[in-house]
Amino acid sequence: MIAMVTGATSGIGRSCALRFARGGYDIIATGRNSTNLEEVAHEIESLGRKVLTLRYDVRSREECIKAVESIPQQWRDIDVLVNNAGLALGLEPEYEGSYDDWETMVDTNIKGMLYMIRLLVPGMRERGRGHVINIGSVAGDAAYSGGGVYCATKAAVKTISDALRIELVDTPVRVTNVKPGLVETNFSRVRFHGDNDRADNVYKGIEPLTGEDVADVAFYAASAPAHVQIAEVLVLATNQGSGSVVFRNNQLEKK
Ligand code: NDP
Ligand code: 8X3
C-alpha cells in the first residue's frame, strides 16, 4: 500500500507520513524543505518502509504536474492521498490584510489541494481503489476575526471534499475531510511570520492536540472497512469547545 502525503516536512503531515508508515504503507513524502524531507525519509526507512521524496511547491500547477509525472511506475498505484500542505498567514482584519498573504493561502490551501486531486483521482478511479484525505479545519465551520481568508480556504476544503465525494459515489474511492482544532505545530510560527512568542501564546494554558493525534484520525479513516466512508471528522482538544471557545488557564475565553 502507498500513501502520498503533501507537506510531510512538518507538523500534521510529518505525523501522518510516520503514522501511515507504521501502519504498513510505503510513503511518498512531499514538501519544499529538503533537509526536513530527508529527515522524515530516514525516519520512514528506519520503520522498515520504503519512501520516495518529491520536493515541489503545491502552489505551482506546473511543479505539481512535473512531480506527479516523475513518480516511477512502481510507486504509481497510490492508495491514499493526504492533502495536508497548507497554512494561515496573518491575523489582520480584511480591511488591513496583506494581498500577498491572501494569495499564498488561496494558492496553497485551495488550488494546491485541487491540483493534487485532479492529478491523482483519475488513477484511483481507474484502479477502483483509493482514498483522498483532505486536512480541513474547525476554521472552515465558522469565521473568526482576522481569519476571514484562512477560514474561507478551509470552508472551501469542505465544499471541495463534499463535491468530490458525491462525484465518486459510484466508485469505491472514499473522501474524508479531517477538521482539527488547535494543534501545536509550526502553524502559528508561520502564521505570525516567525514571531515565536506570539505563536507560543496560542497554545498556552490548554493542552492542544498534537500532529500525532490528527494522524491517528486520518489513519483510522483509511483503515475503516471498504464499505465505511468517514466523510468528515471534527477533532478538538478537550478544552476547546469550538473554533472560538477555549477554556484556557482555568478561564473561559471567547474570541
Ligand atoms: P506546519 O507549518 O507544521 O506544516 C505545514 C506543512 O505544509 C509543511 O510541511 C510545509 O512544508 C507544507 N507547505 C506549506 N506550503 C507549502 C507549499 N506551497 N508547497 C508545499 N508544501 C507546503 O503546520 P500544520 O502541520 O499545523 O499544518 C498542516 C495542515 O493542517 C494545514 O493545511 C493547516 O491549515 C491544517 N490545520 C492546522 C491546524 C493547527 O492548529 N496547527 C488546525 C487545523 C488545520 P514546506 O515548508 O517544506 O513546504
Ligand atoms: C487551524 C485552527 O483555529 O487556528 O486551522 O484557525 S485555527
mmCIF file of C-alpha atoms and ligand atoms in Angstrom:
data_model
loop_
_atom_site.group_PDB
_atom_site.id
_atom_site.type_symbol
_atom_site.label_atom_id
_atom_site.label_comp_id
_atom_site.label_asym_id
_atom_site.label_seq_id
_atom_site.Cartn_x
_atom_site.Cartn_y
_atom_site.Cartn_z
ATOM 1 C CA MET A 1 0.000 0.000 0.000
ATOM 2 C CA ILE A 2 1.183 3.505 -0.838
ATOM 3 C CA ALA A 3 0.242 6.801 0.840
ATOM 4 C CA MET A 4 1.242 10.186 -0.579
ATOM 5 C CA VAL A 5 1.370 12.992 1.985
ATOM 6 C CA THR A 6 1.753 16.633 0.955
ATOM 7 C CA GLY A 7 3.530 18.851 3.473
ATOM 8 C CA ALA A 8 5.234 15.863 5.116
ATOM 9 C CA THR A 9 8.151 18.024 6.304
ATOM 10 C CA SER A 10 6.448 19.330 9.448
ATOM 11 C CA GLY A 11 3.564 19.058 11.905
ATOM 12 C CA ILE A 12 0.456 17.105 10.944
ATOM 13 C CA GLY A 13 1.813 15.973 7.563
ATOM 14 C CA ARG A 14 5.005 14.630 9.084
ATOM 15 C CA SER A 15 2.985 12.756 11.710
ATOM 16 C CA CYS A 16 0.690 11.355 9.004
ATOM 17 C CA ALA A 17 3.674 10.120 6.981
ATOM 18 C CA LEU A 18 5.083 8.337 10.041
ATOM 19 C CA ARG A 19 1.682 7.003 11.179
ATOM 20 C CA PHE A 20 0.928 5.508 7.770
ATOM 21 C CA ALA A 21 4.476 4.079 7.601
ATOM 22 C CA ARG A 22 3.963 2.442 10.996
ATOM 23 C CA GLY A 23 0.663 1.105 9.646
ATOM 24 C CA GLY A 24 2.408 -0.697 6.772
ATOM 25 C CA TYR A 25 2.311 1.869 3.963
ATOM 26 C CA ASP A 26 5.211 2.930 1.777
ATOM 27 C CA ILE A 27 5.255 6.716 1.663
ATOM 28 C CA ILE A 28 5.566 9.407 -0.977
ATOM 29 C CA ALA A 29 6.565 12.381 1.176
ATOM 30 C CA THR A 30 6.389 15.878 -0.302
ATOM 31 C CA GLY A 31 7.280 19.408 0.758
ATOM 32 C CA ARG A 32 9.696 22.215 -0.062
ATOM 33 C CA ASN A 33 12.232 21.979 2.774
ATOM 34 C CA SER A 34 14.811 19.419 1.591
ATOM 35 C CA THR A 35 16.547 18.994 4.960
ATOM 36 C CA ASN A 36 13.244 18.171 6.659
ATOM 37 C CA LEU A 37 12.239 15.918 3.770
ATOM 38 C CA GLU A 38 15.474 13.938 4.170
ATOM 39 C CA GLU A 39 14.909 13.666 7.919
ATOM 40 C CA VAL A 40 11.392 12.309 7.596
ATOM 41 C CA ALA A 41 12.579 9.945 4.837
ATOM 42 C CA HIS A 42 15.222 8.480 7.190
ATOM 43 C CA GLU A 43 12.605 8.009 9.904
ATOM 44 C CA ILE A 44 10.282 6.216 7.492
ATOM 45 C CA GLU A 45 13.119 3.942 6.360
ATOM 46 C CA SER A 46 14.022 3.198 9.967
ATOM 47 C CA LEU A 47 10.435 1.950 10.375
ATOM 48 C CA GLY A 48 11.192 -0.588 7.636
ATOM 49 C CA ARG A 49 9.118 1.093 4.913
ATOM 50 C CA LYS A 50 10.106 2.457 1.503
ATOM 51 C CA VAL A 51 9.996 6.164 0.849
ATOM 52 C CA LEU A 52 10.001 8.423 -2.206
ATOM 53 C CA THR A 53 10.537 12.136 -1.658
ATOM 54 C CA LEU A 54 9.280 14.819 -4.035
ATOM 55 C CA ARG A 55 10.310 18.422 -3.474
ATOM 56 C CA TYR A 56 7.910 20.887 -5.048
ATOM 57 C CA ASP A 57 5.633 23.815 -4.311
ATOM 58 C CA VAL A 58 1.937 22.879 -4.389
ATOM 59 C CA ARG A 59 1.071 26.451 -5.437
ATOM 60 C CA SER A 60 2.597 25.817 -8.844
ATOM 61 C CA ARG A 61 0.413 23.822 -11.222
ATOM 62 C CA GLU A 62 3.469 23.069 -13.396
ATOM 63 C CA GLU A 63 5.504 21.794 -10.442
ATOM 64 C CA CYS A 64 2.626 19.572 -9.288
ATOM 65 C CA ILE A 65 2.264 18.081 -12.780
ATOM 66 C CA LYS A 66 6.032 17.542 -13.143
ATOM 67 C CA ALA A 67 6.285 15.959 -9.695
ATOM 68 C CA VAL A 68 3.442 13.522 -10.349
ATOM 69 C CA GLU A 69 4.801 12.692 -13.827
ATOM 70 C CA SER A 70 8.184 11.927 -12.249
ATOM 71 C CA ILE A 71 6.755 9.206 -9.981
ATOM 72 C CA PRO A 72 8.331 5.865 -11.015
ATOM 73 C CA GLN A 73 5.981 3.123 -12.235
ATOM 74 C CA GLN A 74 6.285 1.027 -9.066
ATOM 75 C CA TRP A 75 5.034 3.979 -6.986
ATOM 76 C CA ARG A 76 2.083 4.976 -9.165
ATOM 77 C CA ASP A 77 -0.717 2.936 -7.588
ATOM 78 C CA ILE A 78 -1.322 5.399 -4.781
ATOM 79 C CA ASP A 79 -3.920 4.161 -2.293
ATOM 80 C CA VAL A 80 -4.184 7.224 -0.046
ATOM 81 C CA LEU A 81 -3.594 10.894 -0.793
ATOM 82 C CA VAL A 82 -3.309 13.048 2.326
ATOM 83 C CA ASN A 83 -3.799 16.614 1.108
ATOM 84 C CA ASN A 84 -2.218 18.363 4.077
ATOM 85 C CA ALA A 85 0.114 21.121 2.786
ATOM 86 C CA GLY A 86 -1.371 24.391 3.946
ATOM 87 C CA LEU A 87 -1.005 27.443 6.112
ATOM 88 C CA ALA A 88 -2.528 30.529 7.652
ATOM 89 C CA LEU A 89 -0.815 33.894 7.290
ATOM 90 C CA GLY A 90 -1.616 36.918 9.440
ATOM 91 C CA LEU A 91 -4.491 37.773 11.754
ATOM 92 C CA GLU A 92 -5.379 41.226 10.448
ATOM 93 C CA PRO A 93 -8.932 42.292 9.654
ATOM 94 C CA GLU A 94 -9.875 42.143 5.983
ATOM 95 C CA TYR A 95 -9.643 45.921 5.642
ATOM 96 C CA GLU A 96 -5.956 45.778 6.661
ATOM 97 C CA GLY A 97 -4.838 42.345 5.436
ATOM 98 C CA SER A 98 -1.897 41.622 3.137
ATOM 99 C CA TYR A 99 -2.645 40.874 -0.519
ATOM 100 C CA ASP A 100 0.363 38.562 -0.629
ATOM 101 C CA ASP A 101 -0.770 36.601 2.434
ATOM 102 C CA TRP A 102 -4.253 36.161 0.973
ATOM 103 C CA GLU A 103 -2.914 34.926 -2.343
ATOM 104 C CA THR A 104 -0.499 32.489 -0.692
ATOM 105 C CA MET A 105 -3.312 30.978 1.413
ATOM 106 C CA VAL A 106 -5.694 30.642 -1.537
ATOM 107 C CA ASP A 107 -2.970 29.255 -3.821
ATOM 108 C CA THR A 108 -1.753 26.704 -1.257
ATOM 109 C CA ASN A 109 -4.864 25.616 0.632
ATOM 110 C CA ILE A 110 -7.351 25.599 -2.250
ATOM 111 C CA LYS A 111 -5.547 25.494 -5.571
ATOM 112 C CA GLY A 112 -2.679 23.241 -4.416
ATOM 113 C CA MET A 113 -5.161 20.760 -2.971
ATOM 114 C CA LEU A 114 -7.224 20.828 -6.181
ATOM 115 C CA TYR A 115 -4.170 20.219 -8.385
ATOM 116 C CA MET A 116 -3.332 17.097 -6.402
ATOM 117 C CA ILE A 117 -6.920 15.828 -6.610
ATOM 118 C CA ARG A 118 -7.008 16.469 -10.357
ATOM 119 C CA LEU A 119 -3.713 14.618 -10.862
ATOM 120 C CA LEU A 120 -4.280 11.576 -8.634
ATOM 121 C CA VAL A 121 -8.000 10.809 -8.539
ATOM 122 C CA PRO A 122 -8.240 9.632 -12.193
ATOM 123 C CA GLY A 123 -5.794 6.791 -11.357
ATOM 124 C CA MET A 124 -7.781 5.901 -8.237
ATOM 125 C CA ARG A 125 -10.994 5.714 -10.322
ATOM 126 C CA GLU A 126 -9.310 3.541 -12.950
ATOM 127 C CA ARG A 127 -7.931 1.160 -10.336
ATOM 128 C CA GLY A 128 -11.213 1.138 -8.406
ATOM 129 C CA ARG A 129 -9.276 1.823 -5.227
ATOM 130 C CA GLY A 130 -8.273 4.938 -3.347
ATOM 131 C CA HIS A 131 -8.875 7.415 -0.567
ATOM 132 C CA VAL A 132 -8.479 11.191 -0.528
ATOM 133 C CA ILE A 133 -7.993 12.625 2.956
ATOM 134 C CA ASN A 134 -8.118 16.413 2.989
ATOM 135 C CA ILE A 135 -6.952 18.308 6.059
ATOM 136 C CA GLY A 136 -9.596 20.952 6.597
ATOM 137 C CA SER A 137 -10.107 22.780 9.879
ATOM 138 C CA VAL A 138 -12.598 23.815 12.514
ATOM 139 C CA ALA A 139 -11.851 27.233 10.970
ATOM 140 C CA GLY A 140 -13.895 26.123 7.953
ATOM 141 C CA ASP A 141 -17.022 25.768 10.116
ATOM 142 C CA ALA A 142 -17.239 29.357 11.402
ATOM 143 C CA ALA A 143 -15.320 32.549 10.751
ATOM 144 C CA TYR A 144 -13.345 34.395 13.412
ATOM 145 C CA SER A 145 -11.981 37.926 13.404
ATOM 146 C CA GLY A 146 -8.713 38.092 11.483
ATOM 147 C CA GLY A 147 -9.313 34.656 9.970
ATOM 148 C CA GLY A 148 -11.528 35.641 7.039
ATOM 149 C CA VAL A 149 -9.372 34.345 4.214
ATOM 150 C CA TYR A 150 -7.919 31.355 6.097
ATOM 151 C CA CYS A 151 -11.418 30.301 7.252
ATOM 152 C CA ALA A 152 -12.691 30.718 3.683
ATOM 153 C CA THR A 153 -9.958 28.416 2.357
ATOM 154 C CA LYS A 154 -10.894 25.759 4.905
ATOM 155 C CA ALA A 155 -14.618 26.179 4.113
ATOM 156 C CA ALA A 156 -13.525 25.558 0.514
ATOM 157 C CA VAL A 157 -11.768 22.347 1.617
ATOM 158 C CA LYS A 158 -15.133 21.189 2.983
ATOM 159 C CA THR A 159 -17.070 22.125 -0.162
ATOM 160 C CA ILE A 160 -14.472 20.605 -2.496
ATOM 161 C CA SER A 161 -14.369 17.410 -0.403
ATOM 162 C CA ASP A 162 -18.180 17.169 -0.375
ATOM 163 C CA ALA A 163 -18.449 17.620 -4.149
ATOM 164 C CA LEU A 164 -15.715 15.053 -4.810
ATOM 165 C CA ARG A 165 -17.436 12.546 -2.523
ATOM 166 C CA ILE A 166 -20.658 12.998 -4.496
ATOM 167 C CA GLU A 167 -18.801 12.712 -7.828
ATOM 168 C CA LEU A 168 -17.200 9.427 -6.698
ATOM 169 C CA VAL A 169 -20.344 7.921 -5.212
ATOM 170 C CA ASP A 170 -20.473 5.178 -7.874
ATOM 171 C CA THR A 171 -16.874 4.114 -7.170
ATOM 172 C CA PRO A 172 -15.032 2.521 -4.223
ATOM 173 C CA VAL A 173 -12.919 5.703 -3.824
ATOM 174 C CA ARG A 174 -13.524 7.461 -0.485
ATOM 175 C CA VAL A 175 -13.173 11.094 0.543
ATOM 176 C CA THR A 176 -12.582 12.313 4.090
ATOM 177 C CA ASN A 177 -12.323 15.844 5.462
ATOM 178 C CA VAL A 178 -10.411 15.882 8.775
ATOM 179 C CA LYS A 179 -11.072 19.157 10.606
ATOM 180 C CA PRO A 180 -8.686 19.721 13.527
ATOM 181 C CA GLY A 181 -8.867 22.471 16.117
ATOM 182 C CA LEU A 182 -5.761 23.749 17.935
ATOM 183 C CA VAL A 183 -2.757 21.575 17.034
ATOM 184 C CA GLU A 184 0.704 22.555 18.263
ATOM 185 C CA THR A 185 2.924 22.526 15.159
ATOM 186 C CA ASN A 186 4.767 25.196 13.187
ATOM 187 C CA PHE A 187 1.368 26.549 12.115
ATOM 188 C CA SER A 188 1.328 29.620 14.379
ATOM 189 C CA ARG A 189 5.023 30.395 13.820
ATOM 190 C CA VAL A 190 4.236 30.502 10.105
ATOM 191 C CA ARG A 191 1.035 32.483 10.667
ATOM 192 C CA PHE A 192 2.870 35.154 12.690
ATOM 193 C CA HIS A 193 5.814 35.287 10.265
ATOM 194 C CA GLY A 194 8.318 33.864 12.773
ATOM 195 C CA ASP A 195 7.140 35.753 15.909
ATOM 196 C CA ASN A 196 7.690 32.750 18.204
ATOM 197 C CA ASP A 197 6.449 34.413 21.416
ATOM 198 C CA ARG A 198 3.137 35.251 19.789
ATOM 199 C CA ALA A 199 2.945 31.762 18.327
ATOM 200 C CA ASP A 200 3.636 30.073 21.681
ATOM 201 C CA ASN A 201 0.806 32.045 23.315
ATOM 202 C CA VAL A 202 -1.712 30.320 21.041
ATOM 203 C CA TYR A 203 -1.087 27.043 22.883
ATOM 204 C CA LYS A 204 -0.577 28.380 26.446
ATOM 205 C CA GLY A 205 -2.936 27.357 29.242
ATOM 206 C CA ILE A 206 -4.526 24.494 27.299
ATOM 207 C CA GLU A 207 -3.331 21.043 26.260
ATOM 208 C CA PRO A 208 -3.598 21.285 22.474
ATOM 209 C CA LEU A 209 -3.754 18.418 20.014
ATOM 210 C CA THR A 210 -0.517 17.047 18.583
ATOM 211 C CA GLY A 211 0.187 16.157 14.983
ATOM 212 C CA GLU A 212 0.080 12.511 16.095
ATOM 213 C CA ASP A 213 -3.493 12.922 17.399
ATOM 214 C CA VAL A 214 -4.616 14.147 13.982
ATOM 215 C CA ALA A 215 -2.589 11.489 12.150
ATOM 216 C CA ASP A 216 -4.339 8.792 14.223
ATOM 217 C CA VAL A 217 -7.705 10.109 12.992
ATOM 218 C CA ALA A 218 -6.558 10.138 9.347
ATOM 219 C CA PHE A 219 -5.168 6.611 9.695
ATOM 220 C CA TYR A 220 -8.385 5.415 11.342
ATOM 221 C CA ALA A 221 -10.398 6.753 8.385
ATOM 222 C CA ALA A 222 -8.093 4.972 5.927
ATOM 223 C CA SER A 223 -8.281 1.723 7.930
ATOM 224 C CA ALA A 224 -12.085 1.534 8.101
ATOM 225 C CA PRO A 225 -13.687 -1.367 6.208
ATOM 226 C CA ALA A 226 -14.155 -0.686 2.477
ATOM 227 C CA HIS A 227 -17.914 -0.075 2.850
ATOM 228 C CA VAL A 228 -17.354 2.608 5.520
ATOM 229 C CA GLN A 229 -16.625 6.178 4.426
ATOM 230 C CA ILE A 230 -15.640 8.515 7.250
ATOM 231 C CA ALA A 231 -16.890 11.617 5.450
ATOM 232 C CA GLU A 232 -15.884 14.267 7.958
ATOM 233 C CA VAL A 233 -14.275 14.389 11.410
ATOM 234 C CA LEU A 234 -14.084 17.419 13.703
ATOM 235 C CA VAL A 235 -11.286 16.769 16.199
ATOM 236 C CA LEU A 236 -10.766 19.226 19.057
ATOM 237 C CA ALA A 237 -8.681 19.404 22.206
ATOM 238 C CA THR A 238 -10.863 18.502 25.179
ATOM 239 C CA ASN A 239 -10.746 22.106 26.444
ATOM 240 C CA GLN A 240 -11.700 23.571 23.064
ATOM 241 C CA GLY A 241 -15.455 23.872 22.556
ATOM 242 C CA SER A 242 -15.459 25.379 19.059
ATOM 243 C CA GLY A 243 -13.203 27.445 16.844
ATOM 244 C CA SER A 244 -13.714 30.449 19.094
ATOM 245 C CA VAL A 245 -14.387 28.987 22.567
ATOM 246 C CA VAL A 246 -11.432 27.715 24.597
ATOM 247 C CA PHE A 247 -11.043 27.004 28.323
ATOM 248 C CA ARG A 248 -7.549 28.332 28.944
ATOM 249 C CA ASN A 249 -5.706 28.972 32.230
ATOM 250 C CA ASN A 250 -8.912 27.936 34.029
ATOM 251 C CA GLN A 251 -10.828 30.721 32.303
ATOM 252 C CA LEU A 252 -13.392 30.656 29.550
ATOM 253 C CA GLU A 253 -12.089 32.506 26.502
ATOM 254 C CA LYS A 254 -14.392 33.552 23.671
ATOM 255 C CA LYS A 255 -12.718 35.078 20.600
HETATM 256 P P1 NDP B 1 3.116 23.210 9.703
HETATM 257 O O1 NDP B 1 3.516 24.607 9.406
HETATM 258 O O2 NDP B 1 3.810 22.493 10.801
HETATM 259 O O3 NDP B 1 3.202 22.331 8.380
HETATM 260 C C1 NDP B 1 2.743 22.816 7.147
HETATM 261 C C2 NDP B 1 3.226 21.902 6.040
HETATM 262 O O4 NDP B 1 2.708 22.393 4.784
HETATM 263 C C3 NDP B 1 4.736 21.874 5.931
HETATM 264 O O5 NDP B 1 5.150 20.541 5.733
HETATM 265 C C4 NDP B 1 5.020 22.704 4.696
HETATM 266 O O6 NDP B 1 6.142 22.192 4.018
HETATM 267 C C5 NDP B 1 3.775 22.458 3.850
HETATM 268 N N1 NDP B 1 3.554 23.523 2.885
HETATM 269 C C6 NDP B 1 3.154 24.787 3.128
HETATM 270 N N2 NDP B 1 3.131 25.490 1.983
HETATM 271 C C7 NDP B 1 3.520 24.639 1.001
HETATM 272 C C8 NDP B 1 3.704 24.770 -0.388
HETATM 273 N N3 NDP B 1 3.453 25.922 -1.021
HETATM 274 N N4 NDP B 1 4.120 23.705 -1.101
HETATM 275 C C9 NDP B 1 4.361 22.523 -0.478
HETATM 276 N N5 NDP B 1 4.197 22.340 0.835
HETATM 277 C C10 NDP B 1 3.790 23.387 1.564
HETATM 278 O O7 NDP B 1 1.544 23.287 10.006
HETATM 279 P P2 NDP B 1 0.461 22.146 10.320
HETATM 280 O O8 NDP B 1 1.059 20.815 10.335
HETATM 281 O O9 NDP B 1 -0.285 22.587 11.500
HETATM 282 O O10 NDP B 1 -0.498 22.333 9.053
HETATM 283 C C11 NDP B 1 -0.839 21.282 8.196
HETATM 284 C C12 NDP B 1 -2.282 21.450 7.737
HETATM 285 O O11 NDP B 1 -3.152 21.372 8.865
HETATM 286 C C13 NDP B 1 -2.572 22.805 7.060
HETATM 287 O O12 NDP B 1 -3.409 22.569 5.950
HETATM 288 C C14 NDP B 1 -3.323 23.571 8.144
HETATM 289 O O13 NDP B 1 -4.202 24.529 7.612
HETATM 290 C C15 NDP B 1 -4.075 22.436 8.821
HETATM 291 N N6 NDP B 1 -4.559 22.703 10.173
HETATM 292 C C16 NDP B 1 -3.680 23.050 11.169
HETATM 293 C C17 NDP B 1 -4.165 23.280 12.454
HETATM 294 C C18 NDP B 1 -3.272 23.708 13.587
HETATM 295 O O14 NDP B 1 -3.794 24.216 14.601
HETATM 296 N N7 NDP B 1 -1.964 23.513 13.504
HETATM 297 C C19 NDP B 1 -5.592 23.150 12.756
HETATM 298 C C20 NDP B 1 -6.407 22.793 11.629
HETATM 299 C C21 NDP B 1 -5.890 22.562 10.395
HETATM 300 P P3 NDP B 1 7.396 23.030 3.453
HETATM 301 O O15 NDP B 1 7.559 24.227 4.288
HETATM 302 O O16 NDP B 1 8.516 22.055 3.465
HETATM 303 O O17 NDP B 1 6.978 23.341 2.065
HETATM 304 C C1 8X3 B 2 -6.215 25.984 12.484
HETATM 305 C C2 8X3 B 2 -7.153 26.197 13.605
HETATM 306 O O1 8X3 B 2 -8.420 27.926 14.941
HETATM 307 O O2 8X3 B 2 -6.069 28.366 14.475
HETATM 308 O O3 8X3 B 2 -6.911 25.629 11.332
HETATM 309 O O4 8X3 B 2 -7.724 28.584 12.751
HETATM 310 S S1 8X3 B 2 -7.346 27.846 13.940
#
